[in-house]
């Protein structure tokens, strides 16, 4: 058996087109152009590249980017002052402060200073609380992308045994919460979990976000299960160059699973487009309009 490959690139492209359509309607009918402010501190090459692709994506769907590239030595007080200014700016509907921040800056304090209604990363404690209590919330982008991928395979996952491996605030915990909201029976595994393969063997839906290259083996997976691999790990390739692999041993898993996301080309492409979805949502929320249909 060979699993259905969940084509994140194609699904993300469709969603991007839908977001673009909604954004142009919002501009035409209500005169609102959703604006996303991205704040980057310092010159970390990976962060710079993420920020550039986010700004490009924002422009491509007809939204307005507001890029703030601050020197590495910017103080926490100055960063908080910029966030306050962006909170008050009606042209800015979403605010994202690129992580990681230097250790001398309290990232939690910075996140908590963002207006929750502009918190397009979904990391503000109020949005986390809203998600936990079943209230409408801006939810983190990667987990939102995972659920959208799952929904291309399953109309409903109600009653499914879902295993979330990883419990970070960015991916594992919010994704587990979203799966619960979809009425799956959710188990969360982590480094202290005993007999991880036994848990995997029971899962109809297996989501993995641990940052360990190909840690989940094919013979741990329940035949026919849907596998969502969030991991992005750089490893040496056969040709001496490095390559990207997921947290799941794809070549093994593809023979057992019913459906699986590849790495790259699975979850990755969904994350930025879900940021656009959140920016659109935030713009509608702030204008007291109903949420967009995407
Ligand atoms: P993280 O903050 O390092 O959290 C990793 C989680 O995995 C922790 O909860 C940890 O457990 C658990 N874990 C680690 N090794 C384990 C093992 N051997 N068995 C069971 N659990 C284990 O990582 P993250 O930010 O969630 O990211 C996870 C992966 O997703 C990384 O590869 C990252 O690059 C990738 N990622 C991809 C995207 C995307 O857009 N595709 C977005 C975000 C992250 P403890 O809590 O017990 O330590």
Coordinates of C-alpha atoms and ligand atoms in Angstrom, one line a residue:
X1 CA 0.0 0.0 0.0
X2 CA 1.3 3.5 -0.8
X3 CA -0.2 6.4 1.1
X4 CA -2.0 9.4 -0.5
X5 CA 0.5 12.3 -0.4
X6 CA -1.1 15.4 1.1
X7 CA 0.2 18.1 -1.3
X8 CA 0.6 21.1 1.0
X9 CA 2.0 23.3 -1.8
X10 CA -1.1 22.9 -3.9
X11 CA -3.5 23.2 -0.9
X12 CA -1.7 26.4 0.2
X13 CA -1.8 27.8 -3.3
X14 CA -5.6 27.3 -3.4
X15 CA -6.0 28.9 0.0
X16 CA -3.8 31.8 -1.0
X17 CA -6.0 32.5 -4.0
X18 CA -9.1 32.4 -1.8
X19 CA -7.5 34.9 0.7
X20 CA -6.6 37.1 -2.2
X21 CA -10.2 37.1 -3.4
X22 CA -11.6 37.9 0.1
X23 CA -9.0 40.7 0.6
X24 CA -10.0 42.3 -2.7
X25 CA -13.7 42.1 -1.8
X26 CA -12.9 43.7 1.6
X27 CA -11.1 46.5 -0.2
X28 CA -13.8 47.0 -2.8
X29 CA -16.8 46.9 -0.5
X30 CA -15.5 48.3 2.8
X31 CA -12.3 50.2 1.7
X32 CA -10.2 48.1 4.1
X33 CA -6.8 46.9 3.1
X34 CA -5.5 44.4 5.7
X35 CA -2.1 45.5 7.0
X36 CA 0.5 43.2 8.6
X37 CA 3.4 44.7 10.6
X38 CA 6.4 42.4 11.0
X39 CA 9.0 43.4 13.5
X40 CA 12.5 41.9 13.2
X41 CA 15.3 42.6 15.6
X42 CA 18.9 42.0 14.4
X43 CA 20.4 40.2 11.4
X44 CA 19.7 36.5 12.0
X45 CA 19.8 35.1 8.4
X46 CA 17.0 32.6 8.9
X47 CA 14.7 35.1 10.6
X48 CA 15.5 37.7 7.8
X49 CA 14.6 35.2 5.2
X50 CA 11.3 34.3 7.0
X51 CA 10.4 37.9 7.3
X52 CA 11.1 38.6 3.6
X53 CA 8.9 35.7 2.5
X54 CA 6.1 36.9 4.8
X55 CA 6.2 40.4 3.4
X56 CA 6.3 39.1 -0.2
X57 CA 3.2 36.9 0.6
X58 CA 1.4 39.8 2.1
X59 CA 1.9 42.0 -1.0
X60 CA 1.0 39.1 -3.4
X61 CA -2.5 38.8 -1.9
X62 CA -3.1 42.6 -2.0
X63 CA -2.5 43.3 1.7
X64 CA -0.2 46.0 3.0
X65 CA 3.1 45.0 4.7
X66 CA 4.7 47.3 7.4
X67 CA 8.2 46.0 7.9
X68 CA 10.2 47.2 11.0
X69 CA 13.8 46.1 10.9
X70 CA 15.4 47.2 14.2
X71 CA 19.1 47.1 15.1
X72 CA 20.2 44.1 17.2
X73 CA 21.0 46.3 20.2
X74 CA 17.4 47.8 20.4
X75 CA 16.2 47.9 24.0
X76 CA 13.2 46.1 25.3
X77 CA 11.6 49.5 26.2
X78 CA 12.0 50.6 22.6
X79 CA 10.6 47.4 21.2
X80 CA 7.6 47.7 23.6
X81 CA 7.1 51.3 22.5
X82 CA 7.0 50.2 18.8
X83 CA 4.4 47.5 19.6
X84 CA 2.3 50.2 21.4
X85 CA 2.5 52.4 18.3
X86 CA 1.4 49.5 16.1
X87 CA -1.4 48.6 18.4
X88 CA -2.7 52.2 18.0
X89 CA -2.3 52.3 14.2
X90 CA -5.6 51.7 12.5
X91 CA -3.8 50.7 9.2
X92 CA -2.1 47.8 11.0
X93 CA -4.5 44.9 11.6
X94 CA -1.9 42.2 12.4
X95 CA 1.4 42.4 14.4
X96 CA 4.0 39.8 14.4
X97 CA 7.3 40.0 16.3
X98 CA 9.7 37.5 14.7
X99 CA 11.1 35.0 17.2
X100 CA 13.6 34.2 18.6
X101 CA 14.4 37.5 20.4
X102 CA 17.8 38.0 22.1
X103 CA 17.8 36.5 25.6
X104 CA 18.1 40.0 27.2
X105 CA 14.5 40.7 25.9
X106 CA 11.6 39.1 27.7
X107 CA 9.7 37.5 24.8
X108 CA 6.7 36.7 27.0
X109 CA 6.4 40.4 27.9
X110 CA 6.6 41.4 24.3
X111 CA 4.0 38.9 23.2
X112 CA 1.7 40.0 26.0
X113 CA 2.0 43.7 24.9
X114 CA 0.5 43.0 21.5
X115 CA -3.2 43.9 21.2
X116 CA -4.8 40.4 21.3
X117 CA -7.1 41.3 18.4
X118 CA -3.9 42.0 16.3
X119 CA -2.1 38.9 17.5
X120 CA -1.9 37.1 14.2
X121 CA 0.6 34.6 15.6
X122 CA -2.0 33.5 18.1
X123 CA 0.6 33.4 20.9
X124 CA -1.0 36.0 23.3
X125 CA -2.1 34.4 26.5
X126 CA -5.7 35.7 25.9
X127 CA -5.9 34.0 22.5
X128 CA -4.5 30.8 24.0
X129 CA -7.1 31.1 26.8
X130 CA -9.9 31.7 24.2
X131 CA -8.8 28.6 22.3
X132 CA -8.8 26.5 25.5
X133 CA -12.2 27.7 26.4
X134 CA -13.8 27.2 23.0
X135 CA -14.2 31.0 22.2
X136 CA -13.3 32.5 18.8
X137 CA -9.6 33.2 18.8
X138 CA -6.7 34.0 16.5
X139 CA -5.0 30.6 16.5
X140 CA -1.3 29.8 15.8
X141 CA -0.6 29.5 12.1
X142 CA 1.2 26.1 11.9
X143 CA -1.5 24.2 13.9
X144 CA -4.2 25.9 11.8
X145 CA -2.4 24.7 8.6
X146 CA -2.3 21.2 10.0
X147 CA -6.0 21.1 10.6
X148 CA -6.7 22.4 7.1
X149 CA -4.5 19.6 5.7
X150 CA -6.3 17.0 7.7
X151 CA -9.6 18.3 6.5
X152 CA -8.6 17.6 2.9
X153 CA -8.5 13.9 3.8
X154 CA -11.3 13.6 6.4
X155 CA -14.6 15.4 6.4
X156 CA -14.7 14.7 10.1
X157 CA -12.2 13.4 12.7
X158 CA -14.9 13.1 15.4
X159 CA -14.1 10.0 17.5
X160 CA -10.7 9.4 15.9
X161 CA -7.8 8.4 18.2
X162 CA -5.4 11.3 17.6
X163 CA -1.8 11.3 18.9
X164 CA 0.0 14.6 19.1
X165 CA 3.7 14.1 19.7
X166 CA 5.3 17.3 21.0
X167 CA 3.7 19.8 23.4
X168 CA 5.4 23.2 22.4
X169 CA 3.3 26.4 22.8
X170 CA 3.9 27.0 19.1
X171 CA 2.7 23.7 17.6
X172 CA 1.9 20.7 19.8
X173 CA -0.3 22.2 22.5
X174 CA -2.5 24.4 20.3
X175 CA -2.7 21.6 17.6
X176 CA -3.9 19.2 20.3
X177 CA -6.5 21.7 21.4
X178 CA -7.7 22.2 17.8
X179 CA -8.0 18.4 17.3
X180 CA -10.0 18.2 20.5
X181 CA -12.3 21.0 19.2
X182 CA -12.8 18.7 16.1
X183 CA -14.0 16.0 18.6
X184 CA -11.0 13.7 18.2
X185 CA -9.9 11.7 21.3
X186 CA -6.5 13.3 21.8
X187 CA -3.4 12.0 23.5
X188 CA -0.3 14.3 23.9
X189 CA 3.1 12.6 24.0
X190 CA 6.4 14.2 24.9
X191 CA 9.9 13.2 26.1
X192 CA 8.6 11.6 29.2
X193 CA 6.0 9.4 27.4
X194 CA 6.6 5.7 28.0
X195 CA 6.5 3.3 25.0
X196 CA 5.9 5.9 22.2
X197 CA 5.6 3.2 19.5
X198 CA 2.7 1.6 21.4
X199 CA 0.8 5.0 21.5
X200 CA 1.6 5.5 17.7
X201 CA 0.2 2.0 16.9
X202 CA -3.2 3.1 18.2
X203 CA -3.5 6.4 16.4
X204 CA -5.8 6.9 13.5
X205 CA -4.4 10.4 13.2
X206 CA -0.7 11.0 14.1
X207 CA 0.7 14.5 14.3
X208 CA 4.4 14.9 15.0
X209 CA 6.2 18.1 16.0
X210 CA 9.4 17.1 17.9
X211 CA 12.3 18.4 15.8
X212 CA 14.0 14.9 15.7
X213 CA 15.0 13.8 12.2
X214 CA 13.0 10.7 11.1
X215 CA 12.4 9.6 14.7
X216 CA 9.0 8.1 14.1
X217 CA 9.5 4.8 12.2
X218 CA 7.2 3.2 9.7
X219 CA 6.4 0.1 11.8
X220 CA 5.1 2.3 14.7
X221 CA 2.3 3.6 12.5
X222 CA -1.2 2.1 12.4
X223 CA -2.0 0.9 8.8
X224 CA -4.1 3.4 7.1
X225 CA -3.5 6.2 9.6
X226 CA -3.2 9.8 8.5
X227 CA 0.2 11.3 9.3
X228 CA 1.0 15.0 9.7
X229 CA 4.7 15.7 9.9
X230 CA 5.5 19.2 11.2
X231 CA 9.2 18.6 11.7
X232 CA 11.9 20.5 9.7
X233 CA 15.3 19.0 10.2
X234 CA 18.4 19.6 8.2
X235 CA 20.6 16.5 7.8
X236 CA 23.6 15.5 5.6
X237 CA 22.4 14.2 2.2
X238 CA 24.0 11.3 0.2
X239 CA 25.6 13.9 -2.2
X240 CA 27.4 15.7 0.6
X241 CA 24.9 18.6 0.6
X242 CA 22.4 19.0 3.4
X243 CA 18.7 18.1 2.9
X244 CA 15.5 18.7 4.8
X245 CA 13.7 15.8 6.4
X246 CA 10.7 15.5 8.7
X247 CA 10.2 13.9 12.1
X248 CA 8.8 10.8 10.5
X249 CA 10.8 8.3 8.4
X250 CA 8.8 9.1 5.2
X251 CA 10.2 6.3 3.0
X252 CA 8.9 3.7 5.6
X253 CA 5.8 5.5 6.6
X254 CA 4.5 6.0 3.1
X255 CA 4.1 2.2 2.8
X256 CA 1.9 2.0 5.9
X257 CA 0.0 5.2 6.3
X258 CA -3.3 6.0 4.5
X259 CA -2.3 9.6 3.9
X260 CA 0.9 11.5 4.8
X261 CA 2.4 15.0 4.4
X262 CA 5.8 15.1 2.8
X263 CA 8.7 17.2 4.1
X264 CA 9.3 19.6 2.4
X265 CA 6.0 20.4 0.7
X266 CA 3.5 19.4 3.4
X267 CA 2.9 21.5 6.5
X268 CA 5.6 24.2 5.7
X269 CA 3.8 25.9 2.8
X270 CA 0.6 26.2 4.9
X271 CA 2.1 28.3 7.7
X272 CA 2.6 31.6 5.8
X273 CA -0.8 31.3 4.1
X274 CA -2.4 30.8 7.5
X275 CA -0.7 34.0 8.6
X276 CA -2.5 35.7 5.8
X277 CA -5.8 34.1 6.9
X278 CA -5.3 35.5 10.4
X279 CA -4.5 38.9 9.1
X280 CA -7.7 38.9 7.1
X281 CA -9.6 37.7 10.1
X282 CA -8.0 40.4 12.3
X283 CA -9.0 43.1 9.8
X284 CA -12.6 41.8 9.8
X285 CA -12.7 41.6 13.6
X286 CA -11.4 45.1 14.0
X287 CA -14.0 46.5 11.5
X288 CA -16.7 44.5 13.4
X289 CA -17.5 42.5 10.2
X290 CA -18.3 38.8 10.1
X291 CA -15.3 36.6 9.9
X292 CA -14.1 35.8 6.3
X293 CA -15.2 32.6 4.7
X294 CA -11.6 31.2 4.2
Ligands
LIG1 P1 10.1 22.4 20.5 O1 9.7 23.7 21.1 O2 11.6 22.0 20.5 O3 9.2 21.2 21.1 C1 9.5 19.9 20.8 C2 8.5 19.0 21.5 O4 8.8 17.7 21.1 C3 8.6 19.1 23.1 O5 7.3 19.1 23.6 C4 9.4 17.8 23.4 O6 9.0 17.2 24.6 C5 8.9 16.9 22.3 N1 9.9 15.9 22.0 C6 11.2 16.0 21.6 N2 11.8 14.9 21.4 C7 10.9 13.9 21.6 C8 10.9 12.5 21.6 N3 12.0 11.8 21.3 N4 9.8 11.8 21.9 C9 8.7 12.5 22.2 N5 8.6 13.8 22.3 C10 9.7 14.5 22.0 O7 9.8 22.3 18.9 P2 8.6 23.0 18.0 O8 8.8 24.5 18.0 O9 7.3 22.5 18.5 O10 8.9 22.4 16.6 C11 8.9 21.0 16.4 C12 9.4 20.8 14.9 O11 8.5 21.4 14.0 C13 10.8 21.4 14.6 O12 11.4 20.5 13.7 C14 10.4 22.7 13.9 O13 11.4 23.1 13.0 C15 9.2 22.3 13.2 N6 8.3 23.5 12.9 C16 7.8 23.5 11.6 C17 6.9 24.6 11.3 C18 6.4 24.6 9.9 O14 5.9 25.7 9.5 N7 6.4 23.5 9.2 C19 6.6 25.5 12.2 C20 7.0 25.4 13.5 C21 7.9 24.3 13.9 P3 9.2 17.9 26.1 O15 8.1 19.0 26.2 O16 9.0 16.8 27.0 O17 10.6 18.5 26.0

